[in-house]
Coordinates of C-alpha atoms in Angstrom, one line a residue:
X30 CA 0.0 0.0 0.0
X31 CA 1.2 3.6 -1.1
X32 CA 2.3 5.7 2.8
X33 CA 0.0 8.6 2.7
X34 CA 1.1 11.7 0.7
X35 CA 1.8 15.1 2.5
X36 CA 1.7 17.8 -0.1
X37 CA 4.2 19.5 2.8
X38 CA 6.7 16.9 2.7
X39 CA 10.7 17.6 2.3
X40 CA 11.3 14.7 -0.2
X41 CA 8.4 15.6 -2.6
X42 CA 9.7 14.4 -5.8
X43 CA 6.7 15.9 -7.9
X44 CA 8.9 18.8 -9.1
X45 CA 11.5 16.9 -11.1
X46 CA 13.1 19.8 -13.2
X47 CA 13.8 21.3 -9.8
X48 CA 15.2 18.1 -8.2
X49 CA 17.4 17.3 -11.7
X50 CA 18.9 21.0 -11.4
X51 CA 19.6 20.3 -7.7
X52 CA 21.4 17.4 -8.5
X53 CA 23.3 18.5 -11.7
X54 CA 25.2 21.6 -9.9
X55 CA 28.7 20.9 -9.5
X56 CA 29.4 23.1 -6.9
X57 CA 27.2 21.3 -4.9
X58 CA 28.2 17.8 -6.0
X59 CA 31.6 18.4 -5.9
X60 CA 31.3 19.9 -2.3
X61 CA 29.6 16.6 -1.4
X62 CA 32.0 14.3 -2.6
X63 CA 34.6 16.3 -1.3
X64 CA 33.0 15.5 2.4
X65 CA 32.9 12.0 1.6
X66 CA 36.5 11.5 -0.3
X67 CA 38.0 13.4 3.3
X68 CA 36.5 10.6 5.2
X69 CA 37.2 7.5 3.3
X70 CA 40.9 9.2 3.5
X71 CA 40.5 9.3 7.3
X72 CA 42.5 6.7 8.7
X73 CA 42.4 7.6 12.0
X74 CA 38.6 6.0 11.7
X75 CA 38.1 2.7 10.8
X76 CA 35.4 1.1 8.5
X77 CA 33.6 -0.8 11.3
X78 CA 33.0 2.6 13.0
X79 CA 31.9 4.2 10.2
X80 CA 29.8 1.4 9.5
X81 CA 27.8 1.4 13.3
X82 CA 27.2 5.1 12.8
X83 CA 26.0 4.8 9.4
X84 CA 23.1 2.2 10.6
X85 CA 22.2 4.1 13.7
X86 CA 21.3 7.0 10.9
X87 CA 19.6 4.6 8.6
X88 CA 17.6 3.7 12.2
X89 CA 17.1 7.0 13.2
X90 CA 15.4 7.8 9.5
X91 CA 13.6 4.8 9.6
X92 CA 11.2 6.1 12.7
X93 CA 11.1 9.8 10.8
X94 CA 7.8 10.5 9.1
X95 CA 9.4 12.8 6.7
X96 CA 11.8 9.5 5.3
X97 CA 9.3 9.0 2.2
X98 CA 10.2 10.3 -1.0
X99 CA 6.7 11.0 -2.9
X100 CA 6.0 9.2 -5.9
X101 CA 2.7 10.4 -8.6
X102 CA -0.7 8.6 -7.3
X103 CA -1.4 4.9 -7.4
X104 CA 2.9 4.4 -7.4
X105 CA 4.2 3.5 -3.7
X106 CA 6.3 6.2 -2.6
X107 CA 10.3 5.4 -2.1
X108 CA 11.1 4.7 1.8
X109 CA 14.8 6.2 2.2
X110 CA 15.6 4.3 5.1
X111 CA 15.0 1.2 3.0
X112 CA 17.2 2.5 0.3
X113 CA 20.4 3.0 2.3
X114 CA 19.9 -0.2 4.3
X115 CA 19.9 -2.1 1.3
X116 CA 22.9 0.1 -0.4
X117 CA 25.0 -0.4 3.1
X118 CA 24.0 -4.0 3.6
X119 CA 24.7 -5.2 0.1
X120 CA 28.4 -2.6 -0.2
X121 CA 30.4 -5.3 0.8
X122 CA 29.6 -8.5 -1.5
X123 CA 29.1 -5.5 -4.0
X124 CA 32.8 -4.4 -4.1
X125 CA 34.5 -5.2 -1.1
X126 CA 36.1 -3.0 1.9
X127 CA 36.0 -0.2 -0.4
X128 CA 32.6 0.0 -1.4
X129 CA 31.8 -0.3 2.5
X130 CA 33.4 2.3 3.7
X131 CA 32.4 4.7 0.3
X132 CA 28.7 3.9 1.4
X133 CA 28.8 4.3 5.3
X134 CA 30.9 7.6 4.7
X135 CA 28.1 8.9 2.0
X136 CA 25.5 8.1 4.8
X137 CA 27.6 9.6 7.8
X138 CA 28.3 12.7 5.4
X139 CA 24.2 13.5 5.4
X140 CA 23.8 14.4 9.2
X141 CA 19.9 15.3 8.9
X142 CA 17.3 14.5 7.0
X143 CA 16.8 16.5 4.2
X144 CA 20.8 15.2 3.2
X145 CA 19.8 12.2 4.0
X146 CA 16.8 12.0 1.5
X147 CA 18.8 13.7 -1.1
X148 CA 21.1 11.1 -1.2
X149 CA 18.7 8.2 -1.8
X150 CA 17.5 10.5 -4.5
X151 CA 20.9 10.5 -5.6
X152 CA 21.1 6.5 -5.9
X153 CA 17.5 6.1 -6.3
X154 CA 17.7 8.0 -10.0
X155 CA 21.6 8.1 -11.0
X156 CA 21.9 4.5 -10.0
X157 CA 19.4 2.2 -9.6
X158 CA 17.2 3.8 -12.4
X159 CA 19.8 3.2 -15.1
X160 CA 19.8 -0.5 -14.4
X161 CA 16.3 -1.0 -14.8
X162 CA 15.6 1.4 -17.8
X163 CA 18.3 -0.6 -19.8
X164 CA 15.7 -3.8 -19.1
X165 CA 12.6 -1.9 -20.7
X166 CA 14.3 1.1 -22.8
X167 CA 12.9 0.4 -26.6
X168 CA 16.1 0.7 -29.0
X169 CA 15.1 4.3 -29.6
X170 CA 15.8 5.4 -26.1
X171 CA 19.0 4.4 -26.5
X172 CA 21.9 6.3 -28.0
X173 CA 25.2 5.2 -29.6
X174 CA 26.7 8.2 -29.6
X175 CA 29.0 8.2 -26.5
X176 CA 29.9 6.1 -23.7
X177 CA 31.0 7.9 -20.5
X178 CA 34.1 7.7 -18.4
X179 CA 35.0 9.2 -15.0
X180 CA 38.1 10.9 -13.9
X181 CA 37.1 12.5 -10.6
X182 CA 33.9 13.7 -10.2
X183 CA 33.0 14.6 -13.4
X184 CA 35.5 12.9 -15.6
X185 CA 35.0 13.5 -19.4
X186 CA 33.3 11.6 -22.1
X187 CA 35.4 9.6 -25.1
X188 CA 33.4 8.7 -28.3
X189 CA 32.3 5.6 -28.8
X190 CA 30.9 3.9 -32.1
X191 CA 27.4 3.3 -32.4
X192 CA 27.5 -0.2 -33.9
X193 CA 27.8 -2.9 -31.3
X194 CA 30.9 -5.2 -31.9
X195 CA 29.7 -8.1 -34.7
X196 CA 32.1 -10.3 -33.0
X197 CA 30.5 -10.1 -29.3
X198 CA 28.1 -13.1 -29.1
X199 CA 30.5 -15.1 -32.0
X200 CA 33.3 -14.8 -29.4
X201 CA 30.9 -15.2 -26.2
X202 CA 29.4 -18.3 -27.9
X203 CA 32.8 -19.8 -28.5
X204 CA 34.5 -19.3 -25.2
X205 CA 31.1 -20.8 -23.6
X206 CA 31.1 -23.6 -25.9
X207 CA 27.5 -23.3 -27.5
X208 CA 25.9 -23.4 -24.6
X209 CA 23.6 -21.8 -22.4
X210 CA 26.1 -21.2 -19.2
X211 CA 23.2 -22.1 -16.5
X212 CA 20.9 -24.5 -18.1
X213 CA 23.9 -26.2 -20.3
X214 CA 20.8 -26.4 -23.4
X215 CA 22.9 -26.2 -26.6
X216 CA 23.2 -23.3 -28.9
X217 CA 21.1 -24.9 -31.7
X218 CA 23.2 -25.0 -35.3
X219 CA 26.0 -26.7 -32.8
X220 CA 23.9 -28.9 -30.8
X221 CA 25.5 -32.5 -31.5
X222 CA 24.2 -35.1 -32.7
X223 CA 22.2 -37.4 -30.7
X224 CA 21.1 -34.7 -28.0
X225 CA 17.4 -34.6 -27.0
X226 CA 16.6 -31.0 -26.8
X227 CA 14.7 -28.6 -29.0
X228 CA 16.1 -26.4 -31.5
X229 CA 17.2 -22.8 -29.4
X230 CA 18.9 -20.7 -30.5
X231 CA 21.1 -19.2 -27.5
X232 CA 21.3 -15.3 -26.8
X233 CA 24.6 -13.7 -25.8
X234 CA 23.7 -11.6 -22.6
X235 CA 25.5 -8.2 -21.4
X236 CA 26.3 -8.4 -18.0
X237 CA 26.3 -4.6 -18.0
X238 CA 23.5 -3.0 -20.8
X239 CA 25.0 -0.9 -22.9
X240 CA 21.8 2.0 -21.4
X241 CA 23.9 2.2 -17.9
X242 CA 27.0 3.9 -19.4
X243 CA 25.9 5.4 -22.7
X244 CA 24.9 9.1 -22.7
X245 CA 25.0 11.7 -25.5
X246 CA 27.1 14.9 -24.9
X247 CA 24.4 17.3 -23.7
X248 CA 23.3 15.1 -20.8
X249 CA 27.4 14.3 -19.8
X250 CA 26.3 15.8 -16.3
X251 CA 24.3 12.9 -15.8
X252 CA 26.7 10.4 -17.0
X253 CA 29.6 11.6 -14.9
X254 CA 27.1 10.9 -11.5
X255 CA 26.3 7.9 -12.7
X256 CA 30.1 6.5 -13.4
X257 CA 30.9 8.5 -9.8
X258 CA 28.6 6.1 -8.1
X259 CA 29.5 2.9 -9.9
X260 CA 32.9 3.9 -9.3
X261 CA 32.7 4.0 -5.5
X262 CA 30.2 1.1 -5.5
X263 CA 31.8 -1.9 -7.5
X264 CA 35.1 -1.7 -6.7
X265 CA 35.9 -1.3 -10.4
X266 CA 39.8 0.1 -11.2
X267 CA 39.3 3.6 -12.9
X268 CA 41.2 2.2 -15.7
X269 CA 38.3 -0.5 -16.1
X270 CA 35.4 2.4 -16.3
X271 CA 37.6 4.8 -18.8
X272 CA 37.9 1.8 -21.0
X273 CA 34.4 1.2 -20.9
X274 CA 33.4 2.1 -24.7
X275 CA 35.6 -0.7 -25.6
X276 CA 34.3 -3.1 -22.5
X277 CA 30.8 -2.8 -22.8
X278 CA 30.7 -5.5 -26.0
X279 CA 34.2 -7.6 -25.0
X280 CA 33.4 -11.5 -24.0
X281 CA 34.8 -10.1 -20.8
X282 CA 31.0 -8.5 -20.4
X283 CA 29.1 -11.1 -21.5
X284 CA 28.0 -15.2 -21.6
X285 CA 25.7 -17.2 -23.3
X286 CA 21.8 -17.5 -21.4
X287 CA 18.6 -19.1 -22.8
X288 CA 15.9 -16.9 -24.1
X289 CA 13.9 -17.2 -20.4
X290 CA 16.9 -17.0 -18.0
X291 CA 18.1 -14.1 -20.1
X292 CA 15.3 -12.5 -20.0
X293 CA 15.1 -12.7 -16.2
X294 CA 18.9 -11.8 -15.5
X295 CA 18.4 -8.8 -17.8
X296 CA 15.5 -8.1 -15.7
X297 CA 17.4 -7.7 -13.0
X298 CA 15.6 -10.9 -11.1
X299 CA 18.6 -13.6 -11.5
X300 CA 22.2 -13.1 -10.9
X301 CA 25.2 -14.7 -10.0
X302 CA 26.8 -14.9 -6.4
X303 CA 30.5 -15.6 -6.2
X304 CA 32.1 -18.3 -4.2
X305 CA 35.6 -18.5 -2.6
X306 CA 36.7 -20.0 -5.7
X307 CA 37.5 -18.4 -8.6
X308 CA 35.2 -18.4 -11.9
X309 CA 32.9 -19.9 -9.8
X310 CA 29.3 -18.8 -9.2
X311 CA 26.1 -19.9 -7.4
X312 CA 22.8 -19.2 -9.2
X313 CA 20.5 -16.8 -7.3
X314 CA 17.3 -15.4 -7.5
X315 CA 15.5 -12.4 -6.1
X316 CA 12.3 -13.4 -3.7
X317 CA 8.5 -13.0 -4.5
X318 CA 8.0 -16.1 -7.3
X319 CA 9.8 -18.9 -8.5
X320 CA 12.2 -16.8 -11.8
X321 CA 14.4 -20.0 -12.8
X322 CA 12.7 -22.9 -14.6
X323 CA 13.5 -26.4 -13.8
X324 CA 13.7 -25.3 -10.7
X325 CA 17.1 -27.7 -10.1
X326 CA 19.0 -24.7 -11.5
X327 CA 18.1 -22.8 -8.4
X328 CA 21.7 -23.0 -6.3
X329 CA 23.0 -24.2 -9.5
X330 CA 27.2 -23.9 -9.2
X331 CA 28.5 -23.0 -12.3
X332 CA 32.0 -22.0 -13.3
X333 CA 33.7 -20.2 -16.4
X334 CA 36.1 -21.6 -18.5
X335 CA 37.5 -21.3 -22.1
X336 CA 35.8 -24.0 -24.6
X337 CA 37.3 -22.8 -27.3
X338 CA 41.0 -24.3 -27.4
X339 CA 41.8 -22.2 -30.4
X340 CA 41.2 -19.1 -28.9
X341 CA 42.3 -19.5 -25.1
X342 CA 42.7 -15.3 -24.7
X343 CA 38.9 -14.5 -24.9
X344 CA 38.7 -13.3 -21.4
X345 CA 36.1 -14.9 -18.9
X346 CA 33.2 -12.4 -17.7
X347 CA 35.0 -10.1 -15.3
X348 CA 34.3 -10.5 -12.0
X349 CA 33.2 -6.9 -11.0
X350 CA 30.9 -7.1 -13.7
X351 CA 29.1 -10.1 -12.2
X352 CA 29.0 -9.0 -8.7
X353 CA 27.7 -5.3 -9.8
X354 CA 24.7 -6.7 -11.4
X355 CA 24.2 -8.8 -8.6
X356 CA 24.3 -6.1 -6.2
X357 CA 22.0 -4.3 -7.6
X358 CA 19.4 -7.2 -8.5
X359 CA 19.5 -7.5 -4.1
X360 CA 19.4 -3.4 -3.7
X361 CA 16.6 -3.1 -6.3
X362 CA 14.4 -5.7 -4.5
X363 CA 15.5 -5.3 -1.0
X364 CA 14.5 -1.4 -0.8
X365 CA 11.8 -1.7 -2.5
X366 CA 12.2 0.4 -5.7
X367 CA 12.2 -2.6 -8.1
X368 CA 8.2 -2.6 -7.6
X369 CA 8.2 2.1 -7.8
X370 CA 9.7 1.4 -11.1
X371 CA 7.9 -1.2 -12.2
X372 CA 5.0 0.5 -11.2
X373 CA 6.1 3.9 -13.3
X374 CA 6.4 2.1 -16.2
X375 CA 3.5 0.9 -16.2
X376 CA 1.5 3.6 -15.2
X377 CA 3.6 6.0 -18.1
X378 CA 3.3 3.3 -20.4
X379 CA -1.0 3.5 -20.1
X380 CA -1.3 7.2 -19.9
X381 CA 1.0 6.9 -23.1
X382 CA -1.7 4.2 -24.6
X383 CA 0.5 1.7 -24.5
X384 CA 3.2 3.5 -26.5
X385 CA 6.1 4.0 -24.3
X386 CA 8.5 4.1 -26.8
X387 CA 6.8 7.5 -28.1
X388 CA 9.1 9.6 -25.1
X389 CA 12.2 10.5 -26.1
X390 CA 14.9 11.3 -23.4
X391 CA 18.4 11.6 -25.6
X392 CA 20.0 8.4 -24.3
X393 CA 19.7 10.1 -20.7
X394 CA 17.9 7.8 -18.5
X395 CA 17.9 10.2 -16.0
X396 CA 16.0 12.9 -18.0
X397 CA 13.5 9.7 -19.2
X398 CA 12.1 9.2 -15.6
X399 CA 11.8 13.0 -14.7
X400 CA 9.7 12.9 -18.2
X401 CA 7.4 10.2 -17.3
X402 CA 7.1 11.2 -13.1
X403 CA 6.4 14.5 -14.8
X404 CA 4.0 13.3 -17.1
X405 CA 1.9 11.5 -14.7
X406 CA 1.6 13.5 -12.1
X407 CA 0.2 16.3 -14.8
X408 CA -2.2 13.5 -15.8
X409 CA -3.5 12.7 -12.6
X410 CA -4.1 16.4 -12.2
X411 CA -5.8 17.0 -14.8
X412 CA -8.1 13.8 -13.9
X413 CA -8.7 15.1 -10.7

């Protein structure tokens, strides 16, 4: 059930162009990340410590009636004490030590609670957003013109080409050896002989959709928060993100999924949980119904190797990659704003009569949902 709305609330998102200009001022960016960079540097506090005081502020918020962020009508509104528990809970597995102390410090850096809101704003749009529009984004929505890389906070933008690489799901499929790495269901044209299966024809997945990291020029504002965040959060090497045009369609980024479990991981509702040993992966799934079918597959181990003797330097999927997606599958679900998207989508897609694809947001996924929680909440007005 939605909270109840307070048109007097502090985290009213209803007026997005005012929220995106907030957010997009470097001064104040800058002058935030600053605060946070000062205390990750602080050695003379330890992560643990950080840590305990950034949970007793996510339990402080999580009593304080002004924690919801407003969403339009008939979309639950975004706790924000749920947002950070699941960003601070999930840091660790996400990218290590690191990504701990980057998400405690960003926590303990918003001392009341209008910071404290602003910040789940932060992730909630610049971070979590971008995952999920790359899972519903038509091909319209999404621009080949650039592909963003970060420097410090703002980093700068390299060009990218807009064809993806014609070799990504020939060298995926090769490396995987025709088949699907979860299921093991053959590729079809090199199913052998003799095996009982169906003819399927095997889909070579991005770990990481091209829609997180590519942004045209005019929205590079939006791009540089975006690769700020991911930065701090995955534990990624800032060589890794600046060579990100060239990453996004390498077998390093990808592996070989059936059409269903595909469309599922893509979806942000299965990923894969490392173990202690490497290339090796337990298959997960987020609660709230049964996403992998046979349902053996559930706990599943699997672990990557080269097939393809001929060509024993295509690189396996890069671990960072992997965990990322599955840190945000558990962040998504956990706090709640799997089901706000969800929710917005499908809302914007009837007011739009069933034409999403019809808005146009410049490959800027940020801009995309300020469009549509614009757009509905002007509907519902003029309803009403």
């Amino acid at each position: 059930m939605s909270h109840a709305r307070n048109t007097s609330d502090i985290s009213d998102l209803s007026d997005l162009s005012d929220l995106s200009a907030t957010l997009s001022e470097p001064e104040s960016v800058i002058s935030f990340n600053e605060d946070v960079y000062l205390a990750m540097q602080n050695a003379a506090v330890s992560t643990a410590t950080y840590v305990g005081q950034a949970r007793q502020t996510i339990e402080q918020l999580a009593t304080n009636q002004y924690r919801w962020i407003t969403t339009p009508p008939s979309v639950h509104n975004v706790d924000a004490s749920r947002v950070l528990d699941a960003m601070l809970r999930n840091a660790h597995r996400t990218g290590g030590e690191s990504s701990e102390r980057y998400t405690a410090c960003a926590i303990c850096a918003c001392p009341d609670i209008h910071e404290q809101v602003n910040l789940v704003r932060t992730w909630f749009m610049y971070l979590l957003w971008p995952f999920t529009a790359g899972t519903h984004q038509p091909s319209n929505l999404i621009s080949g013109q650039a592909t963003p890389t970060i420097d410090d906070t703002y980093g700068s933008l390299v060009s990218a080409s807009p064809e993806r690489s014609s070799r990504f799901r020939t060298d995926v499929n090769r490396r995987d050896g025709y088949r699907c790495v979860v299921s093991g269901v053959w590729d079809g044209p090199y199913m052998p002989v003799g095996i009982d299966q169906g003819v399927v024809t095997l889909i070579g997945a991005h770990i990481l959709k091209r829609a997180v990291g590519v942004f045209t020029m005019d929205r590079a504002h939006t791009a540089a928060a975006t690769w700020n965040i991911i930065r701090h959060y995955s534990g990624m090497s800032e060589e890794t993100i600046q060579n990100m045009e060239r990453l996004v369609d390498d077998p390093s980024n990808g592996m070989m999924l059936q059409r269903d479990i595909h469309d599922n991981f893509d979806k942000l509702k299965i990923y894969l949980e490392q173990t202690e040993r490497e290339n090796e992966y337990v298959v997960r799934e987020v609660r709230g119904r049964p996403w992998i079918h046979p349902r053996k597959l559930v706990d599943k181990v699997i672990t990557f190797r080269n097939h393809d003797v001929s060509t024993q330097d295509l690189p396996l999927p890069n671990p960072h990659f992997i965990a990322l997606h599955a840190g945000i599958s558990r962040i998504l679900h956990m706090s709640g704003a799997s089901e706000v998207f969800a929710q917005i989508l499908d809302k914007y897609d009837g007011a739009a009569g069933g034409n999403i694809g019809s808005l146009k947001s410049n490959g800027d996924p940020v801009h995309q949902l300020s469009s549509m929680m614009s757009a509905l909440f002007i509907s519902t007005s003029l309803i009403t």
